[in-house]
């Protein structure tokens, strides 16, 4: 896979929220491709973050890059229209958070956004059986959702290989994203296992030089 096919998606969960517009501008100028936007509700996950108003504020600030909204909320459906209106590009959700997964995927598509399905570390890929063709994104969690700065769970590598096989067999144009514990020193093996879109929060926002960190990640990707 050519380097240009790899997308780096910094998670703004680890950004300085008091300077969010500037942080997003800086990380995009440093070479990031996509803004990963973590939405938590203190119900589906034990943390509380940001919603559609903040997504809209980033668009009004002038952010034109794709915004990858990762919903860790239950229920999901009522927020879809709000995030679409707020300028979301991708909207992904966890199957455990929707009573009707197929309907939710359709609602995201109908709202004009790209649907994604997210798999917790212990959630089987079976949920893809009848919906893979309807998705633009499969997102595998390599930590339990809720917090930045956790360690990568190794079994996600095997799961990535399995998801990559399913996506390739389907012939569909579907991104395979990984989220949690991605660093310069493991991004290469994560890419080799099949991922083509990489969320990284603390590994990027926790460093002083975002451009140097992203460049180091791309060096590893070029070797993968
Ligand atoms: C966790 C979030 C992640 C998180 C990743 O629930 O979905 O996007 O920000 O953070 P790092 O890259 O620090 O593991
Ligand atoms: Zn996320």
mmCIF file of C-alpha atoms and ligand atoms in Angstrom:
data_model
loop_
_atom_site.group_PDB
_atom_site.id
_atom_site.type_symbol
_atom_site.label_atom_id
_atom_site.label_comp_id
_atom_site.label_asym_id
_atom_site.label_seq_id
_atom_site.Cartn_x
_atom_site.Cartn_y
_atom_site.Cartn_z
ATOM 1 C CA UNK A 1 0.000 0.000 0.000
ATOM 2 C CA UNK A 2 1.384 3.411 -0.932
ATOM 3 C CA UNK A 3 2.178 5.845 1.861
ATOM 4 C CA UNK A 4 -0.404 8.322 0.579
ATOM 5 C CA UNK A 5 -3.130 5.788 1.373
ATOM 6 C CA UNK A 6 -2.414 5.988 5.088
ATOM 7 C CA UNK A 7 -4.426 8.533 7.033
ATOM 8 C CA UNK A 8 -3.229 9.920 10.366
ATOM 9 C CA UNK A 9 -6.070 11.089 12.594
ATOM 10 C CA UNK A 10 -4.978 12.888 15.781
ATOM 11 C CA UNK A 11 -7.500 12.510 18.593
ATOM 12 C CA UNK A 12 -8.300 15.937 19.999
ATOM 13 C CA UNK A 13 -9.135 14.250 23.305
ATOM 14 C CA UNK A 14 -5.485 14.888 24.210
ATOM 15 C CA UNK A 15 -5.401 18.451 22.846
ATOM 16 C CA UNK A 16 -5.523 21.574 25.002
ATOM 17 C CA UNK A 17 -9.281 22.269 24.985
ATOM 18 C CA UNK A 18 -8.734 25.881 26.036
ATOM 19 C CA UNK A 19 -6.974 26.449 22.692
ATOM 20 C CA UNK A 20 -8.802 23.870 20.574
ATOM 21 C CA UNK A 21 -9.030 25.787 17.283
ATOM 22 C CA UNK A 22 -5.329 26.611 17.372
ATOM 23 C CA UNK A 23 -4.436 23.036 18.344
ATOM 24 C CA UNK A 24 -6.398 21.625 15.389
ATOM 25 C CA UNK A 25 -4.859 24.175 13.000
ATOM 26 C CA UNK A 26 -1.403 23.275 14.276
ATOM 27 C CA UNK A 27 -1.808 19.516 14.011
ATOM 28 C CA UNK A 28 -3.215 19.787 10.472
ATOM 29 C CA UNK A 29 -0.384 22.124 9.468
ATOM 30 C CA UNK A 30 1.964 19.501 10.949
ATOM 31 C CA UNK A 31 0.723 16.948 8.409
ATOM 32 C CA UNK A 32 -2.318 15.271 9.936
ATOM 33 C CA UNK A 33 -5.028 14.144 7.506
ATOM 34 C CA UNK A 34 -8.157 13.839 9.635
ATOM 35 C CA UNK A 35 -9.432 15.239 12.948
ATOM 36 C CA UNK A 36 -10.559 12.423 15.288
ATOM 37 C CA UNK A 37 -13.371 13.717 17.497
ATOM 38 C CA UNK A 38 -14.227 11.603 20.570
ATOM 39 C CA UNK A 39 -17.759 11.984 21.912
ATOM 40 C CA UNK A 40 -18.382 10.467 25.375
ATOM 41 C CA UNK A 41 -21.595 10.534 27.413
ATOM 42 C CA UNK A 42 -20.758 9.222 30.908
ATOM 43 C CA UNK A 43 -23.168 6.362 30.178
ATOM 44 C CA UNK A 44 -21.797 4.192 27.383
ATOM 45 C CA UNK A 45 -18.310 5.063 28.626
ATOM 46 C CA UNK A 46 -17.257 6.489 32.003
ATOM 47 C CA UNK A 47 -16.181 9.904 30.755
ATOM 48 C CA UNK A 48 -17.782 13.062 29.375
ATOM 49 C CA UNK A 49 -16.387 15.110 26.509
ATOM 50 C CA UNK A 50 -17.647 17.206 23.609
ATOM 51 C CA UNK A 51 -20.667 17.360 21.325
ATOM 52 C CA UNK A 52 -21.978 18.855 18.081
ATOM 53 C CA UNK A 53 -21.487 22.479 19.194
ATOM 54 C CA UNK A 54 -17.737 21.937 19.372
ATOM 55 C CA UNK A 55 -17.703 20.255 15.952
ATOM 56 C CA UNK A 56 -19.604 23.202 14.508
ATOM 57 C CA UNK A 57 -17.215 25.623 16.218
ATOM 58 C CA UNK A 58 -14.247 23.942 14.522
ATOM 59 C CA UNK A 59 -15.936 24.296 11.129
ATOM 60 C CA UNK A 60 -16.712 27.959 11.844
ATOM 61 C CA UNK A 61 -13.099 28.421 12.897
ATOM 62 C CA UNK A 62 -12.145 27.348 9.357
ATOM 63 C CA UNK A 63 -11.252 23.668 9.674
ATOM 64 C CA UNK A 64 -11.832 22.033 6.276
ATOM 65 C CA UNK A 65 -10.154 18.652 6.917
ATOM 66 C CA UNK A 66 -12.387 15.610 7.410
ATOM 67 C CA UNK A 67 -13.793 15.341 10.941
ATOM 68 C CA UNK A 68 -14.028 11.751 12.149
ATOM 69 C CA UNK A 69 -16.713 11.686 14.851
ATOM 70 C CA UNK A 70 -16.347 8.649 17.134
ATOM 71 C CA UNK A 71 -19.555 8.311 19.095
ATOM 72 C CA UNK A 72 -19.196 6.610 22.474
ATOM 73 C CA UNK A 73 -22.795 7.382 23.398
ATOM 74 C CA UNK A 74 -25.965 5.383 23.932
ATOM 75 C CA UNK A 75 -28.440 5.820 22.334
ATOM 76 C CA UNK A 76 -26.887 6.969 19.065
ATOM 77 C CA UNK A 77 -29.628 7.967 16.631
ATOM 78 C CA UNK A 78 -30.769 11.327 17.967
ATOM 79 C CA UNK A 79 -27.277 12.803 17.634
ATOM 80 C CA UNK A 80 -26.762 11.882 13.970
ATOM 81 C CA UNK A 81 -28.613 14.871 12.502
ATOM 82 C CA UNK A 82 -26.932 17.252 14.919
ATOM 83 C CA UNK A 83 -23.460 16.042 13.978
ATOM 84 C CA UNK A 84 -24.256 16.065 10.264
ATOM 85 C CA UNK A 85 -25.437 19.679 10.563
ATOM 86 C CA UNK A 86 -22.308 20.469 12.584
ATOM 87 C CA UNK A 87 -20.040 19.383 9.716
ATOM 88 C CA UNK A 88 -19.057 15.822 10.603
ATOM 89 C CA UNK A 89 -17.489 13.801 7.778
ATOM 90 C CA UNK A 90 -17.417 10.313 9.292
ATOM 91 C CA UNK A 91 -19.800 9.267 12.061
ATOM 92 C CA UNK A 92 -18.986 5.963 13.712
ATOM 93 C CA UNK A 93 -20.752 4.166 16.552
ATOM 94 C CA UNK A 94 -20.524 0.975 18.607
ATOM 95 C CA UNK A 95 -23.025 -1.827 17.801
ATOM 96 C CA UNK A 96 -23.757 -2.243 21.542
ATOM 97 C CA UNK A 97 -25.062 1.335 21.588
ATOM 98 C CA UNK A 98 -27.744 0.927 18.919
ATOM 99 C CA UNK A 99 -30.822 -1.328 19.024
ATOM 100 C CA UNK A 100 -30.930 -1.309 15.212
ATOM 101 C CA UNK A 101 -27.448 -1.220 13.737
ATOM 102 C CA UNK A 102 -28.556 -1.343 10.099
ATOM 103 C CA UNK A 103 -31.029 1.489 10.634
ATOM 104 C CA UNK A 104 -28.405 3.656 12.338
ATOM 105 C CA UNK A 105 -25.933 3.104 9.488
ATOM 106 C CA UNK A 106 -28.644 4.124 7.016
ATOM 107 C CA UNK A 107 -29.484 7.233 9.019
ATOM 108 C CA UNK A 108 -25.826 8.339 8.979
ATOM 109 C CA UNK A 109 -25.653 7.821 5.201
ATOM 110 C CA UNK A 110 -28.951 9.636 4.655
ATOM 111 C CA UNK A 111 -27.674 12.569 6.699
ATOM 112 C CA UNK A 112 -24.830 12.894 4.179
ATOM 113 C CA UNK A 113 -22.036 11.457 6.340
ATOM 114 C CA UNK A 114 -19.803 8.405 6.038
ATOM 115 C CA UNK A 115 -20.873 5.611 8.410
ATOM 116 C CA UNK A 116 -18.436 3.654 10.540
ATOM 117 C CA UNK A 117 -18.862 0.740 12.948
ATOM 118 C CA UNK A 118 -16.599 0.506 16.010
ATOM 119 C CA UNK A 119 -15.480 -2.680 17.741
ATOM 120 C CA UNK A 120 -14.416 -2.776 21.375
ATOM 121 C CA UNK A 121 -11.511 -5.108 22.185
ATOM 122 C CA UNK A 122 -13.872 -7.969 23.170
ATOM 123 C CA UNK A 123 -16.548 -7.334 20.521
ATOM 124 C CA UNK A 124 -16.507 -9.929 17.730
ATOM 125 C CA UNK A 125 -16.369 -8.906 14.088
ATOM 126 C CA UNK A 126 -19.595 -10.885 13.434
ATOM 127 C CA UNK A 127 -21.464 -7.580 13.489
ATOM 128 C CA UNK A 128 -19.961 -6.932 10.053
ATOM 129 C CA UNK A 129 -21.639 -9.961 8.484
ATOM 130 C CA UNK A 130 -24.605 -8.162 6.954
ATOM 131 C CA UNK A 131 -23.513 -4.527 6.951
ATOM 132 C CA UNK A 132 -19.937 -4.320 5.681
ATOM 133 C CA UNK A 133 -21.136 -3.227 2.227
ATOM 134 C CA UNK A 134 -22.976 -0.309 3.814
ATOM 135 C CA UNK A 135 -19.958 1.090 5.671
ATOM 136 C CA UNK A 136 -17.172 3.524 4.788
ATOM 137 C CA UNK A 137 -15.187 2.780 7.932
ATOM 138 C CA UNK A 138 -14.446 -0.088 10.291
ATOM 139 C CA UNK A 139 -12.826 1.124 13.502
ATOM 140 C CA UNK A 140 -11.131 -1.339 15.838
ATOM 141 C CA UNK A 141 -10.497 -0.228 19.398
ATOM 142 C CA UNK A 142 -7.090 -1.249 20.711
ATOM 143 C CA UNK A 143 -7.987 0.061 24.190
ATOM 144 C CA UNK A 144 -11.235 0.029 26.106
ATOM 145 C CA UNK A 145 -12.945 3.279 25.168
ATOM 146 C CA UNK A 146 -13.196 6.204 27.538
ATOM 147 C CA UNK A 147 -9.727 7.599 28.032
ATOM 148 C CA UNK A 148 -6.615 8.646 26.180
ATOM 149 C CA UNK A 149 -3.138 7.492 27.106
ATOM 150 C CA UNK A 150 -3.839 3.771 27.582
ATOM 151 C CA UNK A 151 -1.616 0.928 26.335
ATOM 152 C CA UNK A 152 -2.237 -0.863 23.043
ATOM 153 C CA UNK A 153 -3.982 -4.240 23.515
ATOM 154 C CA UNK A 154 -1.990 -6.762 21.463
ATOM 155 C CA UNK A 155 -4.939 -8.924 20.365
ATOM 156 C CA UNK A 156 -6.033 -6.009 18.164
ATOM 157 C CA UNK A 157 -3.296 -7.026 15.698
ATOM 158 C CA UNK A 158 -4.923 -10.407 15.018
ATOM 159 C CA UNK A 159 -8.301 -8.724 14.772
ATOM 160 C CA UNK A 160 -6.921 -6.203 12.279
ATOM 161 C CA UNK A 161 -5.701 -9.067 10.096
ATOM 162 C CA UNK A 162 -9.155 -10.648 10.252
ATOM 163 C CA UNK A 163 -10.904 -7.368 9.442
ATOM 164 C CA UNK A 164 -8.485 -6.688 6.572
ATOM 165 C CA UNK A 165 -9.284 -10.120 5.088
ATOM 166 C CA UNK A 166 -13.033 -9.448 5.320
ATOM 167 C CA UNK A 167 -12.736 -5.973 3.763
ATOM 168 C CA UNK A 168 -10.524 -7.159 0.913
ATOM 169 C CA UNK A 169 -12.854 -10.104 0.207
ATOM 170 C CA UNK A 170 -15.836 -7.735 0.089
ATOM 171 C CA UNK A 171 -14.202 -5.591 -2.585
ATOM 172 C CA UNK A 172 -15.715 -2.541 -0.888
ATOM 173 C CA UNK A 173 -13.953 0.779 -0.410
ATOM 174 C CA UNK A 174 -13.840 0.700 3.391
ATOM 175 C CA UNK A 175 -11.217 2.278 5.642
ATOM 176 C CA UNK A 176 -9.770 0.171 8.481
ATOM 177 C CA UNK A 177 -9.015 2.449 11.413
ATOM 178 C CA UNK A 178 -7.287 1.656 14.701
ATOM 179 C CA UNK A 179 -7.808 3.650 17.883
ATOM 180 C CA UNK A 180 -5.905 3.467 21.151
ATOM 181 C CA UNK A 181 -2.277 3.301 22.190
ATOM 182 C CA UNK A 182 -0.880 4.029 18.719
ATOM 183 C CA UNK A 183 2.709 5.339 18.939
ATOM 184 C CA UNK A 184 5.714 5.845 16.686
ATOM 185 C CA UNK A 185 7.139 2.516 17.834
ATOM 186 C CA UNK A 186 4.098 0.344 17.063
ATOM 187 C CA UNK A 187 2.437 2.078 14.090
ATOM 188 C CA UNK A 188 4.504 0.006 11.639
ATOM 189 C CA UNK A 189 3.286 -3.353 12.898
ATOM 190 C CA UNK A 190 -0.258 -1.989 13.118
ATOM 191 C CA UNK A 191 -0.081 -1.020 9.435
ATOM 192 C CA UNK A 192 1.413 -4.390 8.558
ATOM 193 C CA UNK A 193 -1.591 -6.043 10.225
ATOM 194 C CA UNK A 194 -3.905 -4.158 7.861
ATOM 195 C CA UNK A 195 -4.847 -0.755 9.261
ATOM 196 C CA UNK A 196 -4.858 2.223 6.887
ATOM 197 C CA UNK A 197 -6.138 4.944 9.230
ATOM 198 C CA UNK A 198 -4.490 5.657 12.566
ATOM 199 C CA UNK A 199 -5.877 7.530 15.538
ATOM 200 C CA UNK A 200 -3.217 8.891 17.856
ATOM 201 C CA UNK A 201 -4.006 11.206 20.739
ATOM 202 C CA UNK A 202 -1.392 11.326 23.475
ATOM 203 C CA UNK A 203 1.368 10.202 21.083
ATOM 204 C CA UNK A 204 0.920 13.408 19.069
ATOM 205 C CA UNK A 205 -0.546 16.017 21.436
ATOM 206 C CA UNK A 206 1.760 14.855 24.232
ATOM 207 C CA UNK A 207 4.813 15.914 22.238
ATOM 208 C CA UNK A 208 6.195 19.412 21.646
ATOM 209 C CA UNK A 209 6.753 19.059 17.911
ATOM 210 C CA UNK A 210 3.638 17.655 16.190
ATOM 211 C CA UNK A 211 5.277 17.780 12.746
ATOM 212 C CA UNK A 212 8.283 15.753 13.909
ATOM 213 C CA UNK A 213 6.027 13.146 15.540
ATOM 214 C CA UNK A 214 3.789 12.806 12.481
ATOM 215 C CA UNK A 215 6.835 12.635 10.198
ATOM 216 C CA UNK A 216 8.308 9.879 12.372
ATOM 217 C CA UNK A 217 5.005 7.984 12.130
ATOM 218 C CA UNK A 218 5.032 8.350 8.340
ATOM 219 C CA UNK A 219 8.623 7.045 8.233
ATOM 220 C CA UNK A 220 7.470 3.924 10.048
ATOM 221 C CA UNK A 221 4.458 3.599 7.731
ATOM 222 C CA UNK A 222 6.680 3.847 4.664
ATOM 223 C CA UNK A 223 8.614 0.802 5.940
ATOM 224 C CA UNK A 224 5.504 -1.225 6.850
HETATM 225 C C1 LIG B 1 -10.511 6.393 23.605
HETATM 226 C C2 LIG B 1 -10.619 7.256 22.380
HETATM 227 C C3 LIG B 1 -9.347 7.463 21.667
HETATM 228 C C4 LIG B 1 -8.278 8.144 22.471
HETATM 229 C C5 LIG B 1 -6.972 7.604 21.985
HETATM 230 O O1 LIG B 1 -11.787 6.082 24.036
HETATM 231 O O2 LIG B 1 -11.537 6.691 21.453
HETATM 232 O O3 LIG B 1 -9.560 8.131 20.420
HETATM 233 O O4 LIG B 1 -8.265 9.540 22.355
HETATM 234 O O5 LIG B 1 -5.967 8.124 22.783
HETATM 235 P P1 LIG B 1 -4.475 7.565 22.729
HETATM 236 O O6 LIG B 1 -3.991 7.709 21.319
HETATM 237 O O7 LIG B 1 -3.759 8.437 23.692
HETATM 238 O O8 LIG B 1 -4.526 6.121 23.159
HETATM 239 ZN ZN1 LIG B 2 -11.681 7.552 19.402
#
